[in-house]
Tab-separated table of C-alpha atoms in Angstrom:
chain	number	residue	atom	x	y	z
A	1	MET	CA	117.250	131.760	99.554
A	2	LYS	CA	119.846	133.539	101.662
A	3	LYS	CA	118.460	136.900	100.608
A	4	ARG	CA	114.944	135.993	101.714
A	5	ARG	CA	115.782	134.471	105.076
A	6	PRO	CA	116.422	137.818	106.888
A	7	GLN	CA	113.002	139.017	105.753
A	8	LEU	CA	111.373	135.826	106.989
A	9	LEU	CA	113.118	136.055	110.353
A	10	LEU	CA	112.170	139.733	110.677
A	11	ALA	CA	108.564	138.841	109.943
A	12	ALA	CA	108.700	136.149	112.620
A	13	VAL	CA	110.100	138.613	115.182
A	14	VAL	CA	107.421	141.177	114.349
A	15	PHE	CA	104.720	138.530	114.697
A	16	LEU	CA	106.044	137.235	118.031
A	17	THR	CA	106.303	140.820	119.356
A	18	SER	CA	102.782	141.689	118.232
A	19	ILE	CA	101.167	138.778	120.046
A	20	GLY	CA	102.917	139.741	123.305
A	21	LEU	CA	104.227	136.547	124.816
A	22	THR	CA	103.100	136.994	128.394
A	23	TYR	CA	101.675	134.456	130.761
A	24	ASN	CA	98.750	136.701	131.677
A	25	VAL	CA	96.674	136.174	128.529
A	26	SER	CA	93.489	134.220	128.929
A	27	ALA	CA	93.072	130.648	127.666
A	28	SER	CA	90.476	131.743	125.137
A	29	LYS	CA	92.803	134.375	123.666
A	30	THR	CA	95.647	131.882	123.457
A	31	ASP	CA	93.372	129.410	121.687
A	32	GLU	CA	92.499	132.096	119.144
A	33	GLN	CA	96.173	132.828	118.543
A	34	ILE	CA	96.938	129.126	118.095
A	35	SER	CA	94.078	128.904	115.620
A	36	THR	CA	95.543	131.846	113.690
A	37	VAL	CA	98.950	130.158	113.491
A	38	ASN	CA	97.301	126.903	112.392
A	39	SER	CA	95.566	128.782	109.585
A	40	LYS	CA	98.873	130.294	108.478
A	41	ILE	CA	100.459	126.842	108.491
A	42	GLU	CA	97.633	125.492	106.322
A	43	GLN	CA	97.962	128.408	103.905
A	44	THR	CA	101.731	127.970	103.655
A	45	GLN	CA	101.329	124.240	103.142
A	46	ALA	CA	98.914	124.944	100.303
A	47	SER	CA	101.576	127.125	98.680
A	48	VAL	CA	104.116	124.343	99.051
A	49	ASP	CA	101.669	121.860	97.522
A	50	GLN	CA	101.409	124.056	94.437
A	51	ALA	CA	105.181	124.512	94.252
A	52	GLN	CA	105.639	120.762	94.580
A	53	LYS	CA	103.302	120.099	91.646
A	54	THR	CA	105.229	122.613	89.564
A	55	ILE	CA	108.552	121.026	90.509
A	56	SER	CA	107.195	117.603	89.596
A	57	LYS	CA	106.235	118.798	86.116
A	58	LEU	CA	109.596	120.507	85.644
A	59	GLN	CA	111.460	117.368	86.735
A	60	SER	CA	109.485	115.373	84.176
A	61	GLN	CA	110.460	117.865	81.463
A	62	GLN	CA	114.102	117.740	82.583
A	63	THR	CA	114.118	113.973	82.167
A	64	LYS	CA	112.488	114.235	78.748
A	65	ASP	CA	114.968	116.874	77.555
A	66	GLN	CA	117.939	114.865	78.817
A	67	ALA	CA	116.740	111.788	76.950
A	68	GLU	CA	116.264	113.810	73.756
A	69	ILE	CA	119.735	115.358	74.084
A	70	HIS	CA	121.207	111.881	74.462
A	71	SER	CA	119.352	110.620	71.394
A	72	LEU	CA	120.384	113.597	69.263
A	73	SER	CA	124.010	113.314	70.387
A	74	LYS	CA	123.989	109.660	69.411
A	75	ASN	CA	122.543	110.450	65.959
A	76	ILE	CA	125.039	113.277	65.410
A	77	ASN	CA	127.976	111.030	66.257
A	78	ALA	CA	126.645	108.343	63.932
A	79	ARG	CA	126.225	110.899	61.132
A	80	LYS	CA	129.754	112.222	61.688
A	81	SER	CA	131.103	108.690	61.522
A	82	HIS	CA	129.248	108.096	58.274
A	83	LEU	CA	130.605	111.299	56.724
A	84	ALA	CA	134.130	110.382	57.813
A	85	GLN	CA	133.715	106.992	56.133
A	86	GLN	CA	132.580	108.691	52.954
A	87	ALA	CA	135.634	110.961	53.060
A	88	ARG	CA	137.943	107.967	53.406
A	89	SER	CA	136.115	106.212	50.594
A	90	ALA	CA	136.613	109.198	48.339
A	91	GLN	CA	140.397	108.911	48.802
A	92	THR	CA	140.680	105.249	47.811
A	93	ASN	CA	140.218	103.370	44.601
A	94	ASP	CA	138.848	100.155	46.111
A	95	THR	CA	135.822	98.404	44.719
A	96	GLY	CA	132.739	100.105	46.119
A	97	SER	CA	134.509	103.406	46.816
A	98	LEU	CA	133.316	106.772	45.562
A	99	ILE	CA	136.299	106.958	43.214
A	100	ALA	CA	135.413	103.590	41.762
A	101	PHE	CA	131.805	104.695	41.443
A	102	LEU	CA	132.869	107.780	39.464
A	103	THR	CA	135.551	106.146	37.307
A	104	ASP	CA	133.262	103.308	36.289
A	105	ALA	CA	131.100	105.735	34.354
A	106	LYS	CA	130.229	104.459	30.873
A	107	SER	CA	130.194	107.864	29.268
A	108	LEU	CA	130.762	111.528	29.949
A	109	SER	CA	127.047	111.988	30.528
A	110	ASP	CA	127.041	109.056	32.965
A	111	ALA	CA	130.074	110.503	34.770
A	112	ILE	CA	128.335	113.866	35.151
A	113	ASP	CA	125.248	112.156	36.541
A	114	ARG	CA	127.344	110.189	38.987
A	115	VAL	CA	129.152	113.305	40.189
A	116	ALA	CA	125.793	114.977	40.736
A	117	THR	CA	124.562	111.953	42.648
A	118	VAL	CA	127.586	111.977	44.957
A	119	ALA	CA	127.285	115.737	45.510
A	120	THR	CA	123.596	115.414	46.332
A	121	MET	CA	124.299	112.606	48.798
A	122	VAL	CA	127.083	114.527	50.545
A	123	ASN	CA	124.982	117.709	50.712
A	124	ALA	CA	122.036	115.765	52.138
A	125	ASN	CA	124.206	114.238	54.839
A	126	ASN	CA	125.699	117.612	55.713
A	127	GLN	CA	122.241	119.175	55.809
A	128	THR	CA	120.943	116.420	58.115
A	129	LEU	CA	123.944	116.823	60.408
A	130	SER	CA	123.386	120.585	60.540
A	131	GLU	CA	119.696	120.121	61.376
A	132	GLN	CA	120.509	117.613	64.104
A	133	LYS	CA	122.991	120.011	65.661
A	134	SER	CA	120.411	122.803	65.513
A	135	ASP	CA	117.783	120.585	67.162
A	136	LYS	CA	120.232	119.658	69.907
A	137	GLN	CA	121.003	123.330	70.568
A	138	LYS	CA	117.287	124.061	70.906
A	139	VAL	CA	116.736	121.180	73.330
A	140	VAL	CA	119.803	122.169	75.374
A	141	ALA	CA	118.473	125.726	75.585
A	142	ASP	CA	115.039	124.445	76.627
A	143	LYS	CA	116.603	122.248	79.316
A	144	ALA	CA	118.609	125.193	80.628
A	145	SER	CA	115.390	127.188	80.900
A	146	VAL	CA	113.611	124.317	82.668
A	147	ASP	CA	116.585	123.839	85.006
A	148	ALA	CA	116.458	127.515	85.947
A	149	ALA	CA	112.708	127.336	86.595
A	150	ALA	CA	113.161	124.212	88.726
A	151	ALA	CA	115.904	125.911	90.753
A	152	LYS	CA	113.629	128.902	91.311
A	153	GLU	CA	110.778	126.679	92.523
A	154	LYS	CA	113.120	124.792	94.859
A	155	SER	CA	114.330	128.101	96.271
A	156	LEU	CA	110.707	129.111	96.863
A	157	THR	CA	110.049	125.762	98.555
A	158	ASN	CA	113.057	126.279	100.820
A	159	SER	CA	111.750	129.704	101.801
A	160	LEU	CA	108.327	128.232	102.561
A	161	ASN	CA	110.075	125.549	104.577
A	162	GLN	CA	111.666	128.262	106.719
A	163	GLN	CA	108.291	129.920	107.199
A	164	LEU	CA	106.770	126.623	108.329
A	165	ALA	CA	109.585	126.061	110.799
A	166	ASP	CA	109.113	129.571	112.199
A	167	LEU	CA	105.363	128.996	112.454
A	168	ALA	CA	106.033	125.786	114.368
A	169	VAL	CA	108.076	127.828	116.859
A	170	GLN	CA	105.272	130.362	117.165
A	171	LYS	CA	102.749	127.615	117.773
A	172	VAL	CA	104.856	126.030	120.507
A	173	GLU	CA	105.400	129.445	122.115
A	174	LEU	CA	101.651	129.927	122.257
A	175	LYS	CA	101.209	126.446	123.675
A	176	VAL	CA	103.810	127.313	126.320
A	177	GLN	CA	101.473	130.094	127.406
A	178	LYS	CA	98.518	127.767	127.395
A	179	SER	CA	100.377	125.001	129.201
A	180	LYS	CA	101.394	127.427	131.937
A	181	GLU	CA	97.759	128.279	132.341
A	182	ASP	CA	97.037	124.539	132.479
A	183	ALA	CA	99.911	123.693	134.857
A	184	ASP	CA	101.898	121.954	132.095
A	185	ARG	CA	104.614	124.577	131.754
A	186	LYS	CA	107.752	122.423	131.928
A	187	LYS	CA	106.742	120.067	129.135
A	188	ALA	CA	105.778	122.944	126.862
A	189	GLU	CA	108.986	124.871	127.527
A	190	ASP	CA	111.065	121.804	126.653
A	191	ALA	CA	109.099	121.502	123.438
A	192	LEU	CA	109.677	125.183	122.699
A	193	ALA	CA	113.428	124.782	123.153
A	194	ALA	CA	113.443	121.777	120.832
A	195	ALA	CA	111.390	123.593	118.206
A	196	LYS	CA	113.608	126.685	118.370
A	197	LYS	CA	116.733	124.575	118.029
A	198	ALA	CA	115.235	122.736	115.059
A	199	ALA	CA	114.155	125.986	113.417
A	200	GLN	CA	117.661	127.397	113.892
A	201	THR	CA	119.064	124.295	112.216
A	202	VAL	CA	116.723	124.772	109.264
A	203	LYS	CA	117.844	128.399	108.994
A	204	THR	CA	121.564	127.685	109.046
A	205	THR	CA	122.010	124.291	107.404
A	206	LYS	CA	122.845	123.932	103.722
A	207	ASN	CA	122.006	120.242	103.788
A	208	GLN	CA	118.459	119.504	102.609
A	209	VAL	CA	118.344	116.184	104.482
A	210	THR	CA	119.330	117.890	107.739
A	211	ALA	CA	116.628	120.505	107.127
A	212	VAL	CA	113.982	117.806	106.587
A	213	GLN	CA	114.923	116.037	109.817
A	214	ALA	CA	115.036	119.322	111.746
A	215	VAL	CA	111.578	120.338	110.558
A	216	ALA	CA	110.267	116.915	111.588
A	217	THR	CA	111.756	117.574	115.037
A	218	ALA	CA	110.065	120.977	115.193
A	219	SER	CA	106.770	119.422	114.132
A	220	LYS	CA	107.043	116.692	116.767
A	221	ALA	CA	107.904	119.325	119.379
A	222	ALA	CA	104.711	121.196	118.503
A	223	ALA	CA	102.782	117.928	118.674
A	224	SER	CA	104.184	117.031	122.089
A	225	VAL	CA	102.313	119.858	123.793
A	226	THR	CA	98.919	118.664	125.032
A	227	ASP	CA	95.933	120.825	124.109
A	228	ASN	CA	93.661	121.863	126.950
A	229	ASN	CA	90.478	120.649	125.255
A	230	SER	CA	91.749	117.198	124.354
A	231	ASN	CA	93.328	114.202	126.028
A	232	LYS	CA	95.233	113.348	122.891
A	233	THR	CA	98.588	114.652	121.738
A	234	THR	CA	97.999	116.073	118.273
A	235	VAL	CA	100.358	116.204	115.396
A	236	GLN	CA	100.549	119.418	113.408
A	237	THR	CA	102.593	118.796	110.298
A	238	ALA	CA	104.937	121.774	109.936
A	239	TYR	CA	106.596	120.885	106.694
A	240	LYS	CA	105.712	120.420	103.032
A	241	THR	CA	108.054	120.319	99.974
A	242	SER	CA	109.312	118.826	96.886
A	243	ASN	CA	111.730	116.183	94.316
A	244	SER	CA	109.670	114.539	92.702
A	245	SER	CA	106.358	113.733	91.674
A	246	ASN	CA	105.276	114.738	94.039
A	247	ASP	CA	101.783	114.328	95.641
A	248	ASP	CA	101.797	116.379	98.851
A	249	SER	CA	98.720	117.403	100.812
A	250	SER	CA	97.667	118.368	104.332
A	251	SER	CA	97.748	115.783	107.104
A	252	ASP	CA	95.091	115.235	109.756
A	253	ASN	CA	95.830	115.411	113.468
A	254	THR	CA	96.241	111.856	114.821
A	255	ASN	CA	97.722	110.087	117.827
A	256	THR	CA	101.436	109.502	117.799
A	257	THR	CA	102.951	106.211	118.894
A	258	SER	CA	106.505	104.929	118.909
A	259	SER	CA	107.116	102.721	115.903
A	260	SER	CA	108.995	100.254	118.103
A	261	SER	CA	105.633	98.764	119.115
A	262	VAL	CA	104.457	98.235	115.534
A	263	ASN	CA	104.338	94.687	114.218
A	264	THR	CA	105.831	95.017	110.741
A	265	SER	CA	104.117	91.855	109.533
A	266	SER	CA	100.818	93.527	110.352
A	267	VAL	CA	101.914	96.622	108.417
A	268	VAL	CA	102.716	94.432	105.401
A	269	ALA	CA	99.394	92.590	105.674
A	270	ALA	CA	97.500	95.891	105.883
A	271	ALA	CA	99.350	97.281	102.867
A	272	ILE	CA	98.695	94.172	100.769
A	273	SER	CA	94.999	94.224	101.707
A	274	LEU	CA	94.693	97.666	100.097
A	275	THR	CA	95.755	96.211	96.736
A	276	LYS	CA	92.619	94.054	96.715
A	277	MET	CA	90.172	96.923	97.184
A	278	ASN	CA	90.493	98.662	93.781
A	279	ILE	CA	91.482	101.918	95.453
A	280	PRO	CA	92.208	104.567	92.783
A	281	TYR	CA	95.070	107.033	92.846
A	282	VAL	CA	93.694	110.407	93.974
A	283	TYR	CA	96.026	113.363	94.426
A	284	GLY	CA	95.800	114.535	98.030
A	285	GLY	CA	93.793	111.461	99.031
A	286	SER	CA	94.397	109.349	102.127
A	287	SER	CA	91.302	107.187	102.409
A	288	LEU	CA	89.830	104.015	100.896
A	289	SER	CA	87.987	106.123	98.338
A	290	GLY	CA	91.306	107.272	96.884
A	291	MET	CA	94.860	107.996	97.944
A	292	ASP	CA	98.226	109.206	96.655
A	293	CYS	CA	101.599	107.661	97.521
A	294	SER	CA	102.251	109.458	100.814
A	295	GLY	CA	98.560	109.202	101.667
A	296	LEU	CA	98.871	105.408	101.408
A	297	THR	CA	101.856	105.177	103.762
A	298	MET	CA	100.206	107.613	106.164
A	299	TYR	CA	96.950	105.616	106.091
A	300	VAL	CA	98.619	102.243	106.731
A	301	TYR	CA	100.813	103.415	109.597
A	302	SER	CA	97.954	105.354	111.207
A	303	MET	CA	96.226	101.979	111.648
A	304	PHE	CA	98.988	101.136	114.122
A	305	GLY	CA	99.125	104.443	115.974
A	306	VAL	CA	101.997	105.977	113.991
A	307	SER	CA	101.235	109.430	112.606
A	308	LEU	CA	103.105	110.335	109.432
A	309	PRO	CA	102.784	113.664	107.586
A	310	HIS	CA	101.089	113.605	104.199
A	311	ASN	CA	104.206	114.368	102.187
A	312	THR	CA	107.092	112.271	100.852
A	313	VAL	CA	109.907	114.591	101.937
A	314	ALA	CA	108.345	115.224	105.355
A	315	GLN	CA	108.066	111.458	105.866
A	316	GLU	CA	111.843	111.238	105.383
A	317	GLY	CA	112.152	113.094	108.676
A	318	TYR	CA	110.394	110.211	110.438
A	319	VAL	CA	112.764	107.448	109.309
A	320	ASN	CA	116.337	106.334	109.745
A	321	TYR	CA	117.878	106.173	106.282
A	322	GLU	CA	119.121	102.870	104.914
A	323	SER	CA	120.031	101.434	101.528
A	324	VAL	CA	117.411	99.608	99.492
A	325	SER	CA	119.319	96.351	99.994
A	326	GLN	CA	118.936	96.784	103.773
A	327	ALA	CA	115.176	97.321	103.632
A	328	GLN	CA	112.997	95.014	105.713
A	329	PRO	CA	109.260	94.360	105.245
A	330	GLY	CA	107.325	97.330	106.568
A	331	ASP	CA	110.076	99.861	105.783
A	332	LEU	CA	109.455	102.824	103.486
A	333	LEU	CA	111.014	103.052	100.027
A	334	PHE	CA	111.732	106.462	98.491
A	335	TRP	CA	112.404	107.671	94.951
A	336	GLY	CA	114.533	110.778	94.294
A	337	SER	CA	117.404	112.271	96.251
A	338	LYS	CA	117.431	112.458	100.054
A	339	GLY	CA	115.646	115.585	101.179
A	340	ALA	CA	113.879	115.897	97.812
A	341	SER	CA	112.031	112.604	97.277
A	342	TYR	CA	109.001	112.517	95.009
A	343	HIS	CA	107.491	109.056	95.616
A	344	VAL	CA	107.155	106.668	98.567
A	345	ALA	CA	105.964	103.073	99.047
A	346	ILE	CA	105.840	100.279	101.654
A	347	TYR	CA	108.270	97.409	101.167
A	348	ILE	CA	106.594	94.007	101.632
A	349	GLY	CA	109.619	91.759	101.058
A	350	GLY	CA	110.673	89.581	98.156
A	351	GLY	CA	111.725	92.584	96.085
A	352	GLN	CA	108.156	93.951	96.012
A	353	PHE	CA	106.346	96.971	97.405
A	354	VAL	CA	102.842	98.418	97.683
A	355	HIS	CA	102.230	101.927	96.380
A	356	ALA	CA	99.732	104.303	94.799
A	357	PRO	CA	101.446	104.767	91.397
A	358	THR	CA	99.868	107.637	89.484
A	359	GLU	CA	96.628	108.941	88.019
A	360	GLY	CA	94.613	106.301	86.188
A	361	GLU	CA	95.994	103.426	88.275
A	362	ASN	CA	94.911	101.686	91.481
A	363	VAL	CA	96.928	100.857	94.585
A	364	LYS	CA	99.003	97.852	93.574
A	365	ILE	CA	102.087	95.708	94.120
A	366	SER	CA	105.162	96.473	92.005
A	367	SER	CA	108.687	95.127	91.884
A	368	ILE	CA	111.937	96.849	92.766
A	369	SER	CA	113.491	95.532	89.576
A	370	GLY	CA	110.790	97.191	87.475
A	371	PHE	CA	110.844	100.534	89.320
A	372	PRO	CA	114.046	100.792	91.401
A	373	PRO	CA	113.781	103.048	94.492
A	374	SER	CA	116.624	105.407	95.415
A	375	PHE	CA	116.832	104.674	99.152
A	376	ALA	CA	114.878	103.248	102.053
A	377	GLY	CA	114.003	104.255	105.609
A	378	ARG	CA	112.879	102.574	108.820
A	379	ILE	CA	110.311	104.357	110.977
A	380	LYS	CA	112.005	105.758	114.064
């Protein structure tokens, strides 16, 4: 990632220079430039969506390989223990030992047969142990390959994250121009400063959680600038990524409202109502005809004026982290590590949550004990 960042920053500088950030451009030209940046954001988000799907598949394979390695290790240890027991048995003359088995032969022919039987048994055990070790080596090698591929995809996602942050800065810079034309210069310049600071944080931080929160700040800064042709403050999601299973897709522009005014009991009631509508899981969906996990949380909170991005990791940037035990009804539950979550749900209390599980299933209520989340978050 470090090697690609200079190139990304250079590209951003070239782009900003080419558009000529002056306050003399016409409103129509500025609108065209904003539209161009929006298109680039959509294209980059599409790339992140694809990377996220790839990461999700790789994470599934990593889990499968780890489970197989554990099973093979267990079988190998059991086989070694069995062979050790046979070796000890061969050195004793107790009833039931190999020595007893051989010395109890009724005749020379019987003794020869018994020796052959013991040899065959020992060889079979050794052969099985050898095959198990070989299988384990193959699975370990496969896991190493999958791990490398997953790391590569995460690096790509991080690079795309930087591009999105830079695009957010570009968009705010263009809106600064437009706001000056519309006598809203101060608000836009403050937003530009916030977006630049957030983008700088994304560029320099090594902490994925900090990057997620910074990109959310940049996105909100872009959203805080009022468009000339609308009375609404629009939200342009400037971040898409990856952990998990991830089911990311583009978010629509909606009104933003402080979550402090949201009645959490109403959020819970709205979430529960969705479980009675037979709504199927649809990747990229966020409507009653079908929705994925982040689409569900986005849909429910949009009913109360809170605009969330259509992505699990991006939604982390809109919450204050808390442990699962601290979660209150209406809070979001996340699966995966912070900054790389792959699933999200709405906690409804009593150890239960509403979520859109996976393909082939409808929106439903599940229990924390049956599918334990990794952490929780309260909407800021």
